[in-house]
Short mmCIF file of C-alpha atoms in Angstrom, two decimals:
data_model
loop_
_atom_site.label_atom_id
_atom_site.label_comp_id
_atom_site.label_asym_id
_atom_site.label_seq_id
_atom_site.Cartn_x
_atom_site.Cartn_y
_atom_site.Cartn_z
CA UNK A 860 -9.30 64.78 85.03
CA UNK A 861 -11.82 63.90 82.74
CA UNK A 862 -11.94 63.62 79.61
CA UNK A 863 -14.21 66.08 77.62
CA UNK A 864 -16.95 64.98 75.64
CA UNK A 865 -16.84 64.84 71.98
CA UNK A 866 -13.47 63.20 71.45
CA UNK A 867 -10.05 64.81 70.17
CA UNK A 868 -11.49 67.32 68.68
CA UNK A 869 -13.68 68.20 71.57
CA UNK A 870 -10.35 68.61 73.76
CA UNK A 871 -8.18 70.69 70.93
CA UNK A 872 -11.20 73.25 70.47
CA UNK A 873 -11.18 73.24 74.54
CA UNK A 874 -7.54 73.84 74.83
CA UNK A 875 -6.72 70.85 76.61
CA UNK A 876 -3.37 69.60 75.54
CA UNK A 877 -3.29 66.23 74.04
CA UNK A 878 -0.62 63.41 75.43
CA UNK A 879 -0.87 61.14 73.04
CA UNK A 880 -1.96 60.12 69.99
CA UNK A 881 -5.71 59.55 69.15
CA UNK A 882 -6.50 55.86 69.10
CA UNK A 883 -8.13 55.41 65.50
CA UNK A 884 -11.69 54.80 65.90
CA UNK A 885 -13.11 51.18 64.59
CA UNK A 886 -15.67 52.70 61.65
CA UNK A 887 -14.63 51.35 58.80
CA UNK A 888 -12.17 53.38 56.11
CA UNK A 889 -14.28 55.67 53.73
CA UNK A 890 -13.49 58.96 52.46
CA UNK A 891 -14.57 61.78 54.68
CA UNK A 892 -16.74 64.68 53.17
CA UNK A 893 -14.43 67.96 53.01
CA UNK A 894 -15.55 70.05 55.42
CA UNK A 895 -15.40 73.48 53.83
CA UNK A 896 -14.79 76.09 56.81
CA UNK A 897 -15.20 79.94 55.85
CA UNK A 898 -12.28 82.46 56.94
CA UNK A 899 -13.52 85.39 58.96
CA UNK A 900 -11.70 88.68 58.24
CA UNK A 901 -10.27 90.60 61.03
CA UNK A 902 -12.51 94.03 60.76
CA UNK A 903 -12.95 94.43 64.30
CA UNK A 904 -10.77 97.05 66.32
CA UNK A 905 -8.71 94.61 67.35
CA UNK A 906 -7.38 93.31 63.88
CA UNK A 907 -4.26 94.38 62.65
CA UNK A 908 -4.99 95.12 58.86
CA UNK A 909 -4.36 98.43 60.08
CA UNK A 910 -0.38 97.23 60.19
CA UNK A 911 -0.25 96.16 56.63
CA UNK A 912 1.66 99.11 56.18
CA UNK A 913 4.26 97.74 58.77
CA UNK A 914 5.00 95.36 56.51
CA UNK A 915 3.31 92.00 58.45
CA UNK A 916 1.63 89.48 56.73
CA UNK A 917 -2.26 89.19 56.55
CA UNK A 918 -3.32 85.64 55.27
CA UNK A 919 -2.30 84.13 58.72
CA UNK A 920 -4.94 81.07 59.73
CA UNK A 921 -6.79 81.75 62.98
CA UNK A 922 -6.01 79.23 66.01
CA UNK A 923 -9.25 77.44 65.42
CA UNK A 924 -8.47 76.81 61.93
CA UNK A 925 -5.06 75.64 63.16
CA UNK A 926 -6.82 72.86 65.29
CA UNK A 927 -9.02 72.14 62.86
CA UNK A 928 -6.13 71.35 60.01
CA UNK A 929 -4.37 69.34 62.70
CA UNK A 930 -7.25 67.24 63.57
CA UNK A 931 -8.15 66.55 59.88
CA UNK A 932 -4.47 65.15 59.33
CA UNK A 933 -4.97 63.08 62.50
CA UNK A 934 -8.63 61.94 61.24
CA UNK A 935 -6.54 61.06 57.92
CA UNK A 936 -3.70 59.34 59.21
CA UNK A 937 -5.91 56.88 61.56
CA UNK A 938 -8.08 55.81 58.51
CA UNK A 939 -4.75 55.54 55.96
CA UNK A 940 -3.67 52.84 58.92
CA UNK A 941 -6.51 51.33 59.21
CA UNK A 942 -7.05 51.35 55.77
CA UNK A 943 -4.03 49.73 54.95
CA UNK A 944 -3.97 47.21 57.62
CA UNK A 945 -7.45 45.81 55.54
CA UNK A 946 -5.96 46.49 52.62
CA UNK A 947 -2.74 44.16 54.02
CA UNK A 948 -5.39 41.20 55.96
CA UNK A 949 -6.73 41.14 51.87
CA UNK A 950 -3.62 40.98 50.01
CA UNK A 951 -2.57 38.03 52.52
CA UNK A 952 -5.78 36.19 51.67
CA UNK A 953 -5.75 37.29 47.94
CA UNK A 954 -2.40 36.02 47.43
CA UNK A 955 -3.23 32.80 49.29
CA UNK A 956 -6.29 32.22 47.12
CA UNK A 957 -4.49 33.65 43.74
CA UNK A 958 -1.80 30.88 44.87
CA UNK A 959 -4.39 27.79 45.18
CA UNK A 960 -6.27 29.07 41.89
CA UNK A 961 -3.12 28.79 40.22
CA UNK A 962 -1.55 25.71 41.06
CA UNK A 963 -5.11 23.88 40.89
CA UNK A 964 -5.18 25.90 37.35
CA UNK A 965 -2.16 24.61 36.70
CA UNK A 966 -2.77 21.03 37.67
CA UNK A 967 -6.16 20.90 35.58
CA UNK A 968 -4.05 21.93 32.64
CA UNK A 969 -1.41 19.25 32.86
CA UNK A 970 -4.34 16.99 33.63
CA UNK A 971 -6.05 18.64 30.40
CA UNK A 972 -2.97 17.80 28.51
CA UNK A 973 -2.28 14.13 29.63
CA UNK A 974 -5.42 13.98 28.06
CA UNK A 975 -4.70 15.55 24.87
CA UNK A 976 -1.66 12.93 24.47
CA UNK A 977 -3.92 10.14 24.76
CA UNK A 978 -6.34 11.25 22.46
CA UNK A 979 -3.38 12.17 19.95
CA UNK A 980 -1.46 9.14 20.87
CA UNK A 981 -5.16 7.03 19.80
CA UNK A 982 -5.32 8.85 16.71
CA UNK A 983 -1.29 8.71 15.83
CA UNK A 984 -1.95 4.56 16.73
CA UNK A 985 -4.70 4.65 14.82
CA UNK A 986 -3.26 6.74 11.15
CA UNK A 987 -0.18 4.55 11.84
CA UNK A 988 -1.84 1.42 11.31
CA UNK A 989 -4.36 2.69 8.50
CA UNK A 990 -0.60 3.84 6.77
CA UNK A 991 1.25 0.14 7.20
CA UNK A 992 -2.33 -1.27 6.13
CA UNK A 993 -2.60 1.01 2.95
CA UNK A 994 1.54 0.76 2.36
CA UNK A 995 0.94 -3.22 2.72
CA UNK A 996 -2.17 -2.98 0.58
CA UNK A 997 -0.58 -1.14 -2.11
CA UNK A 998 2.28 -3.17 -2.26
CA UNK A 999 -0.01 -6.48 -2.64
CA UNK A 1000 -1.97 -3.87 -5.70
CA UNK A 1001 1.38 -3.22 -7.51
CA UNK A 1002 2.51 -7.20 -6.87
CA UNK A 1003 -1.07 -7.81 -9.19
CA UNK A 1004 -0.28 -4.61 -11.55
CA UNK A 1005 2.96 -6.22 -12.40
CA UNK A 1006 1.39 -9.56 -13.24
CA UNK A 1007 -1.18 -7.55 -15.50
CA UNK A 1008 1.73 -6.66 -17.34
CA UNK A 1009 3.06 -9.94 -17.66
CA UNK A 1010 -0.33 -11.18 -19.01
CA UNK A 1011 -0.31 -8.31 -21.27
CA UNK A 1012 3.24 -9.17 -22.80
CA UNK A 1013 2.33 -13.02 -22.75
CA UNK A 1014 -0.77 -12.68 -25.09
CA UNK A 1015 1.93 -11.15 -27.54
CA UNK A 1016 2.98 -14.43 -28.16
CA UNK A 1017 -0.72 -16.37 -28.54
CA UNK A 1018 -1.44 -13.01 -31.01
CA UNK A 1019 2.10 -13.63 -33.28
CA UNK A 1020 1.03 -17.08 -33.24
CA UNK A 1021 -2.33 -16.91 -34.44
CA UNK A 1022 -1.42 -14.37 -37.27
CA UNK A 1023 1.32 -16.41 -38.09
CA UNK A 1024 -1.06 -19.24 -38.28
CA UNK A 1025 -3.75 -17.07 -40.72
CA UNK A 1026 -0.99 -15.81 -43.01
CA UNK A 1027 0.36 -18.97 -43.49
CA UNK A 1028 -2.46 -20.95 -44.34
CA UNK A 1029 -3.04 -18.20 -47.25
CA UNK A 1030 -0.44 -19.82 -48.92
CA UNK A 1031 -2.49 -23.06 -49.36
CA UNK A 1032 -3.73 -23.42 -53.11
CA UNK A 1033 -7.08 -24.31 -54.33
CA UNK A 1034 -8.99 -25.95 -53.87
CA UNK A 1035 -7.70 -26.01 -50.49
CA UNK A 1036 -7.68 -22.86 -50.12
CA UNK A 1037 -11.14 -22.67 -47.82
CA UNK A 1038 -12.86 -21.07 -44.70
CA UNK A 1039 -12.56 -24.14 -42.96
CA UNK A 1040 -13.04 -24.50 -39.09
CA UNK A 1041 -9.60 -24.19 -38.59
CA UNK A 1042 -9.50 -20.68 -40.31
CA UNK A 1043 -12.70 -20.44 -38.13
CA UNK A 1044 -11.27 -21.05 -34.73
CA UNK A 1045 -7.92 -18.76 -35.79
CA UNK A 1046 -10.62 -15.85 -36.56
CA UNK A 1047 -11.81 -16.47 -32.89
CA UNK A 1048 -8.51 -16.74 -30.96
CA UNK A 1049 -7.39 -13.60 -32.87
CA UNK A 1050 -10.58 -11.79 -31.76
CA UNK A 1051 -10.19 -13.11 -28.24
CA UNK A 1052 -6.67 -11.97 -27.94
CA UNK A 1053 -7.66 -8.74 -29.28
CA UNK A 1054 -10.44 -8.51 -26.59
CA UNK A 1055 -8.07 -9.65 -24.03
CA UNK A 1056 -5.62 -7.44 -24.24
CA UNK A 1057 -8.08 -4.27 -24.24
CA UNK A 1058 -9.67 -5.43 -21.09
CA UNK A 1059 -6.11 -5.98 -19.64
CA UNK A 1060 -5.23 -2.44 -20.56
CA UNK A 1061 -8.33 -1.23 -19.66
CA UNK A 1062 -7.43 -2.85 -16.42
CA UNK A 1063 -3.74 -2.08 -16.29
CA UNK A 1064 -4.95 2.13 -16.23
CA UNK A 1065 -7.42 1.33 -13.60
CA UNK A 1066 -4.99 -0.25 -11.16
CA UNK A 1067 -2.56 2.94 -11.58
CA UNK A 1068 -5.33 5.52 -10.76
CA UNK A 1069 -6.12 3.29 -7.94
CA UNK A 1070 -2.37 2.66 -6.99
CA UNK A 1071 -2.12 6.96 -7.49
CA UNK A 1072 -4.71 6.81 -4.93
CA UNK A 1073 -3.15 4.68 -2.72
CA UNK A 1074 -0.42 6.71 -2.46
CA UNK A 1075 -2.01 9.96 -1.95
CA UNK A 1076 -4.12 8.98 0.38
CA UNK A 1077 -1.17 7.52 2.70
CA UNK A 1078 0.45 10.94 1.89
CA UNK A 1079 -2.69 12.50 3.78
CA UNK A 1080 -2.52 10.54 6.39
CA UNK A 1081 1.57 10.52 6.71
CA UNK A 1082 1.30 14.22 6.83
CA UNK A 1083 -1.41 13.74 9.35
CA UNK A 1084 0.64 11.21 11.56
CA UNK A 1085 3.92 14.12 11.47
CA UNK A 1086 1.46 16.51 12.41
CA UNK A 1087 0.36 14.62 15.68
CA UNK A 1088 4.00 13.17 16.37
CA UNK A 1089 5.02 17.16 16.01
CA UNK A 1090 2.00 18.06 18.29
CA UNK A 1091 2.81 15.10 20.61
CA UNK A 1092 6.07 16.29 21.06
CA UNK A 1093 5.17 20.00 21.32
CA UNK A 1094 2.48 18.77 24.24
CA UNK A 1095 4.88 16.71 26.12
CA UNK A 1096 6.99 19.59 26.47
CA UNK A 1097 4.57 22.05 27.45
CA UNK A 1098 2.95 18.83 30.07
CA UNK A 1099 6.73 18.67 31.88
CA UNK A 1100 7.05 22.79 32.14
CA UNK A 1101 6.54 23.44 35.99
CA UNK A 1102 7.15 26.91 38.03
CA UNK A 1103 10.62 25.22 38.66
CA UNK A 1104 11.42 25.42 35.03
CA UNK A 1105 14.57 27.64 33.82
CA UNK A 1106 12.98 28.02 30.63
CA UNK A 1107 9.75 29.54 30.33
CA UNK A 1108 9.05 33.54 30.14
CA UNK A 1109 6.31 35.77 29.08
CA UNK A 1110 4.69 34.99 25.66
CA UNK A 1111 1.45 37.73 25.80
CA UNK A 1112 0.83 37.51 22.30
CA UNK A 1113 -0.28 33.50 22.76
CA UNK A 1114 -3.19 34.51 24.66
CA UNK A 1115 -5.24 35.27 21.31
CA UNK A 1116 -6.59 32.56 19.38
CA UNK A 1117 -5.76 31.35 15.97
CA UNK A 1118 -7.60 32.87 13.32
CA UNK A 1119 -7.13 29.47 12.28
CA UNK A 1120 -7.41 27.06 15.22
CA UNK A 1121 -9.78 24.40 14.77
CA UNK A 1122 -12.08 22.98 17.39
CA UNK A 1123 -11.65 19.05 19.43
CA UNK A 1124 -14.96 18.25 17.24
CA UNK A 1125 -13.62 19.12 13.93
CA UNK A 1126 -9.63 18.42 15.06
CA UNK A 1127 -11.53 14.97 15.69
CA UNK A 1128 -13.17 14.64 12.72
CA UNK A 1129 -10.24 15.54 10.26
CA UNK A 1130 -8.47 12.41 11.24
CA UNK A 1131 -11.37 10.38 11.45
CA UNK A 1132 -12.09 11.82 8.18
CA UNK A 1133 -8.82 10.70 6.75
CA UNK A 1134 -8.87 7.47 8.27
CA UNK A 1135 -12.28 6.89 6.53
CA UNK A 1136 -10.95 7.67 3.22
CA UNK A 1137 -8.02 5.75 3.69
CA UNK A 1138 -10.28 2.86 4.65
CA UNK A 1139 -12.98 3.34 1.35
CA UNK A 1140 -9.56 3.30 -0.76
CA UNK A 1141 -8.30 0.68 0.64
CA UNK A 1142 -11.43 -1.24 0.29
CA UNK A 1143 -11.48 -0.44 -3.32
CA UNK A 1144 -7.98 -1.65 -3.96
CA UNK A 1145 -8.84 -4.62 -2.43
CA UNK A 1146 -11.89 -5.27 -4.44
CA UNK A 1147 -9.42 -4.47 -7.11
CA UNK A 1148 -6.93 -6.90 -6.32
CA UNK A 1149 -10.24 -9.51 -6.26
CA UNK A 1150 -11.01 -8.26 -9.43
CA UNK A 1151 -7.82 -8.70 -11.26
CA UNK A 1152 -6.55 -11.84 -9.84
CA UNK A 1153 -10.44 -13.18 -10.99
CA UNK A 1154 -9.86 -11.35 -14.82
CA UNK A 1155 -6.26 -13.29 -14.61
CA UNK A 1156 -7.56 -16.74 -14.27
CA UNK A 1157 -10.56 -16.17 -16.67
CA UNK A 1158 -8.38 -15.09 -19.04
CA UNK A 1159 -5.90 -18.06 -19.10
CA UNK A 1160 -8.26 -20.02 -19.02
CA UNK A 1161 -10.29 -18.46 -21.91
CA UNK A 1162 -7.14 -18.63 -23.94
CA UNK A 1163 -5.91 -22.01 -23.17
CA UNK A 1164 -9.19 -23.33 -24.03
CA UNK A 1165 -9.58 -21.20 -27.44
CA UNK A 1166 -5.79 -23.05 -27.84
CA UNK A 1167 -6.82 -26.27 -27.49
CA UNK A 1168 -9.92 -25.81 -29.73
CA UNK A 1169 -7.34 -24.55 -32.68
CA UNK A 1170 -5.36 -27.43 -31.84
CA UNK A 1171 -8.47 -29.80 -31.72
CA UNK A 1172 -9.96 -28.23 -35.14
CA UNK A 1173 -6.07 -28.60 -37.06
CA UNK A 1174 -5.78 -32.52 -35.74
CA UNK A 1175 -9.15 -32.80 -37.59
CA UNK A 1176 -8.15 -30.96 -40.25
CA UNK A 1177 -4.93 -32.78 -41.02
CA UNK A 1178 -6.53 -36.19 -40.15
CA UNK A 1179 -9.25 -35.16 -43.11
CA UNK A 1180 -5.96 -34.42 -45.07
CA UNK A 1181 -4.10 -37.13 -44.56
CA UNK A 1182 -7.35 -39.25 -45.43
CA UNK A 1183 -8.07 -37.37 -48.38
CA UNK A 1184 -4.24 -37.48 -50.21
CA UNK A 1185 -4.53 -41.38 -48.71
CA UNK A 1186 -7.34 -41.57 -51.04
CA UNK A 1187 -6.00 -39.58 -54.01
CA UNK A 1188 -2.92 -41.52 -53.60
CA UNK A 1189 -5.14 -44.86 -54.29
CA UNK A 1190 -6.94 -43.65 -57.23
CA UNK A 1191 -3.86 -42.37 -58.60
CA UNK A 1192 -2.83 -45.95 -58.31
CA UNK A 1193 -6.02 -46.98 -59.65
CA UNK A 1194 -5.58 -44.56 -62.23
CA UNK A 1195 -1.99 -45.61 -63.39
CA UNK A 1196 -3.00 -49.16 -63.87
CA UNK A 1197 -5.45 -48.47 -65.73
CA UNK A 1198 -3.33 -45.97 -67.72
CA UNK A 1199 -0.66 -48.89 -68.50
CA UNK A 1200 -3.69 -51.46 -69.25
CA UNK A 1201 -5.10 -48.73 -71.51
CA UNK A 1202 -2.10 -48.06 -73.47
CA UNK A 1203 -1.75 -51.69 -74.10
CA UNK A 1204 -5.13 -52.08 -75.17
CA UNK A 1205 -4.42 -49.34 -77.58
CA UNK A 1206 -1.30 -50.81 -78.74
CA UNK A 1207 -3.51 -54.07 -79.08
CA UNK A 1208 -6.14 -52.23 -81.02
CA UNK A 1209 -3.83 -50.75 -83.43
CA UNK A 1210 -2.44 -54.31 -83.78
CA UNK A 1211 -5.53 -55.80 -84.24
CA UNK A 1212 -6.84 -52.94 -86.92
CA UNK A 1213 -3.00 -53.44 -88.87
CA UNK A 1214 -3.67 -57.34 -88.92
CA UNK A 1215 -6.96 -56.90 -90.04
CA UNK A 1216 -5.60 -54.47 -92.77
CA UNK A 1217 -3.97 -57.03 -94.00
CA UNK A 1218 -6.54 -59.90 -94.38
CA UNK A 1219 -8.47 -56.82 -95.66
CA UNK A 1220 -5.99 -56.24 -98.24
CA UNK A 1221 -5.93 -60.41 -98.70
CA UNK A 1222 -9.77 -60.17 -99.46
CA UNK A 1223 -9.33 -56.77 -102.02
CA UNK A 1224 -6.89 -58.58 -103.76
CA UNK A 1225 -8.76 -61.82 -104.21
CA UNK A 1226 -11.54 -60.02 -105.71
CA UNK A 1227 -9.75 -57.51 -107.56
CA UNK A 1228 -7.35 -60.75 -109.38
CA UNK A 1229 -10.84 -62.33 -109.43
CA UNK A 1230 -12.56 -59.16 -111.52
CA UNK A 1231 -10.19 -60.27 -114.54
CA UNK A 1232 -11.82 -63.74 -114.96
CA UNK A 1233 -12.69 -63.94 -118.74
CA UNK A 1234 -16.31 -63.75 -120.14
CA UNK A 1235 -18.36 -66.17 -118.22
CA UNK A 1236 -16.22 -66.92 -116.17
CA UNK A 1237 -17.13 -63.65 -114.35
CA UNK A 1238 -19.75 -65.69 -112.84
CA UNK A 1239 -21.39 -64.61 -109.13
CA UNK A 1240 -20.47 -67.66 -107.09
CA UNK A 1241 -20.32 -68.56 -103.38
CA UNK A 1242 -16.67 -67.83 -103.73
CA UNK A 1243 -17.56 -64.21 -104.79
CA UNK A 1244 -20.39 -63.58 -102.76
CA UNK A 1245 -18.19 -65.15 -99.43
CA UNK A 1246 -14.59 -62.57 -100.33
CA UNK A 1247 -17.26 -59.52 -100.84
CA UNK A 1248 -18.90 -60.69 -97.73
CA UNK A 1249 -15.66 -60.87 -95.66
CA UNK A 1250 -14.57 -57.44 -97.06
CA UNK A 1251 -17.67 -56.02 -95.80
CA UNK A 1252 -16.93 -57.98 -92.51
CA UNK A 1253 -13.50 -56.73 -91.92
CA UNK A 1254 -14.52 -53.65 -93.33
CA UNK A 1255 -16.88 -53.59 -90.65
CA UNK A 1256 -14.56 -54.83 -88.37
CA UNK A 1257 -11.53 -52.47 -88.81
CA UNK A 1258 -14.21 -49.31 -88.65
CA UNK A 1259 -15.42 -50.65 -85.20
CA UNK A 1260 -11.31 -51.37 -84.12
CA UNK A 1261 -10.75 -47.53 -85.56
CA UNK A 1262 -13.51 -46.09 -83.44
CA UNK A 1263 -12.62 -48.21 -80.26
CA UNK A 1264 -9.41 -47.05 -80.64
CA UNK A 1265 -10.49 -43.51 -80.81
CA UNK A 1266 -12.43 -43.72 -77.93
CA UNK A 1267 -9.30 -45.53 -75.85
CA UNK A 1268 -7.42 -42.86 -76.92
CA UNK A 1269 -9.96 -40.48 -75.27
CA UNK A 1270 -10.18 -42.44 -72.46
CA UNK A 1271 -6.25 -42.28 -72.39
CA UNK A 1272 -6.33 -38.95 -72.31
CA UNK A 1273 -9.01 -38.64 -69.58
CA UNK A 1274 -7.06 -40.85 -67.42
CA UNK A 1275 -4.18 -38.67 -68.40
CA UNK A 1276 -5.86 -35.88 -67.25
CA UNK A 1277 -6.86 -37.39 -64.35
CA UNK A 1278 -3.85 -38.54 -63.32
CA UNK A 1279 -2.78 -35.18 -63.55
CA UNK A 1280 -5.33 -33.68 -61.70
CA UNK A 1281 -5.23 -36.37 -58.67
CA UNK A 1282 -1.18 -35.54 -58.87
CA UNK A 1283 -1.83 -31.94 -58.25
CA UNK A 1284 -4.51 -32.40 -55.85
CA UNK A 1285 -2.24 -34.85 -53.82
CA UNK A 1286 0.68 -31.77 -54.26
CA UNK A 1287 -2.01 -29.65 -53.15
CA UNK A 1288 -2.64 -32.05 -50.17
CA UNK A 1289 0.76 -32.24 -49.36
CA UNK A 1290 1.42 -28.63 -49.32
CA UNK A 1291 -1.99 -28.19 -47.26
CA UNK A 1292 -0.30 -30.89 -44.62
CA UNK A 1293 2.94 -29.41 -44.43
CA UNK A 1294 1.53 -26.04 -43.99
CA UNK A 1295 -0.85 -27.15 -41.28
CA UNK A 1296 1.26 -29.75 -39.02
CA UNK A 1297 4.79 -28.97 -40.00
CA UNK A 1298 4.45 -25.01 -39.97
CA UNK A 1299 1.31 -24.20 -38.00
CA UNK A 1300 0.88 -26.88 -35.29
CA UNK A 1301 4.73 -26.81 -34.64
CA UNK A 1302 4.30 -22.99 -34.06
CA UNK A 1303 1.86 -23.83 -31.38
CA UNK A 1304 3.62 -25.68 -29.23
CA UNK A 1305 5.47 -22.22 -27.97
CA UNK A 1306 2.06 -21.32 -27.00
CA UNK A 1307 2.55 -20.24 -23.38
CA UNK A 1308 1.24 -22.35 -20.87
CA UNK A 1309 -1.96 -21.30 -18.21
CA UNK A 1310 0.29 -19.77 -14.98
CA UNK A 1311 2.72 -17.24 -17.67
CA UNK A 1312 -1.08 -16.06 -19.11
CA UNK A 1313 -2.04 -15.51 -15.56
CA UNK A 1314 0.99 -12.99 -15.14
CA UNK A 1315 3.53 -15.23 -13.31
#
């Protein structure tokens, strides 16, 4: 027979019975308005409110509304399948796509993370070497700290020299006792030593800030290095996890960032950064190294040179000495001869003035026995005139012996005095030499030689 217009529910308002299942039609799944159908009350006089006192029910659904219900479940179930088989076609794709997303996802995040090792691995190559350069380099800066000190404890001897040097030549007596050039060039060695050992102190701090530097600045970049070799590590780990891995499991929490995560720019530029620093300190230890092996070699060279211009100005000095007592020792000579001849001359004047006491006394007597001659005989003659003559002579005479002999006295006693005086200036050359050449120049010769000045 054929089949009535207007589908299923067509047929079920008709009363045709249905064989089979509606096929679902091929519109598309949507939700179906609610079709809101209004009950008609049985008032006619064929409706049986009039048995609700029998006791039958009277909310019973017409047959229409029957159909109707049926048909909506059938309209429902037909969509559900279709629905579902969609929903099922989707899921299949879904999962297929969700499945390629996340293993390429997967693969650009290991690939993301081989790169991350190299760029860690350049910058742990990189902080590695800048630490064995700044460990090398601050081992070389401590090497010339070290000889600093060594300088600084050799000029201790130059110093104890020189003062040893100035305090013993104030025991030289006068007039001896001058601001020669020796004294001079002591002054100046004293100074320099002074001078030297300030600048070497001065020095000595400035290599132990930069040596403090050094080492702080490996420290960064040690503590940088263990960083990456910890994040290396941590990366390799997370580069060999695959969805074959027994060990992973849900972390949600790791999906937030950091509050203090840093970006590749800055990460970057922290090691960079460090490196630079590293590099600037290094620099300036280097510089410093320069510096002190350069202040090293000036100043054993300075001192060695102020040396040998002490040493130069006491050969002079003790060659002028040895000259001078040389000469003293002559006119001492001189001065003893003459001393002897003098005392014999004196002896010979006193000789000469006792002899010519006694012609004196000859002549006195002749004229005194000759002043008793009797009355005329008293007479003036040559005789007389000739004794009183030779009285006056020796008279004469014996004043001139008396007044030579006072003035060889004086000159005796001049000589004397001079003799003395050369004596005491030759003790006071003597004294001068020992002092100079036996206890100043043999000091010197301790004087440390150019490489112990320059710390080695």
């Amino acid at each position: 027979p054929a089949r009535p217009a207007g589908g299923p529910a067509a047929m079920a308002q008709a009363g045709v019975p249905l064989a089979k299942e509606p096929v679902p039609q091929a519109a598309p799944a949507s939700h179906l308005p609610v079709k809101v159908c209004e009950m008609v009350l049985n008032a006619g006089p064929d409706s049986s409110s009039g048995l609700a006192a029998a006791g039958f029910r009277t909310d019973k659904h017409l047959p229409p509304e029957w159909h109707q219900s049926n048909s909506r479940l059938y309209h429902r179930a037909s969509a559900g399948c279709e629905q579902a088989e969609c929903g099922r076609t989707e899921a299949k794709a879904l999962a297929k796509r969700a499945a390629v997303i996340a293993q390429r996802a997967q693969q650009d995040s290991t690939a993301a993370l081989c790169q991350r090792l190299q760029a860690i691995r350049f910058w742990k190559i990189e902080l590695q070497k800048e630490i064995e350069d700044l460990d090398a380099e601050t081992s070389l800066l401590a090497a010339q700290k070290l000889r600093l000190e060594r300088a600084l404890d050799a000029t201790q001897v130059p110093y104890a020299i020189a003062t040893d040097n100035l305090q013993c030549r104030e025991r030289r007596q006068p007039p001896d006792l001058v601001n020669d050039e020796v004294e001079r060039e002591l002054l100046k060695e004293a100074e320099l030593i002074r001078n030297i050992q300030e600048l070497l102190k001065r020095t000595l701090m400035q290599a132990g800030n930069q040596l403090r530097l050094n080492r702080d600045h490996k420290e960064i970049c040690e503590m940088d290095w263990s960083d990456k070799v910890e994040t290396y590590n941590i990366d390799v780990k997370c580069g060999r996890y695959s969805n074959q891995s027994t060990n992973i499991q849900f972390h949600p929490s790791s999906l937030k960032f950091q509050g203090s995560t840093s970006t590749p720019e800055t990460w970057a530029k922290s090691s960079h950064d460090n490196i630079y620093k590293a590099e600037q300190e290094k620099l300036a230890s280097i510089n410093l190294r320069a510096l002190i092996d350069s202040i090293l070699h000036d100043v054993s060279q300075d001192l060695r040179r102020q040396c040998a211009a002490v040493n130069e100005a006491f050969y002079k000095h003790c060659e002028e000495l040895d000259d001078a007592k040389c000469k003293l020792e002559y006119h001492l000579e001189k001065v003893l001869k003459e001393i002897g001849h003098q005392e014999a001359n004196i002896a010979a004047l006193k000789q000469a003035i006792k002899d010519k006491e006694t012609s004196m006394k000859v002549a006195q007597t002749r004229l005194y026995d000759r002043s008793f001659r009797p009355n005329v005989e008293l007479c003036r003659d040559e005789a007389q005139f000739r004794l009183i003559s030779e009285a006056e002579e020796l008279t004469e005479t014996i004043e001139s012996l008396k007044k030579k002999l006072l003035e060889s006295e004086q000159s005796l006693r001049n000589l004397e005095d001079t003799r003395m005086k050369l004596e005491k200036e030759i003790a006071v050359k003597t004294n001068s030499i020992f002092i100079d050449r036996q206890k100043c120049m043999a000091h010197r010769i301790h004087y440390p030689v150019v490489q112990k000045l320059a710390g080695y």
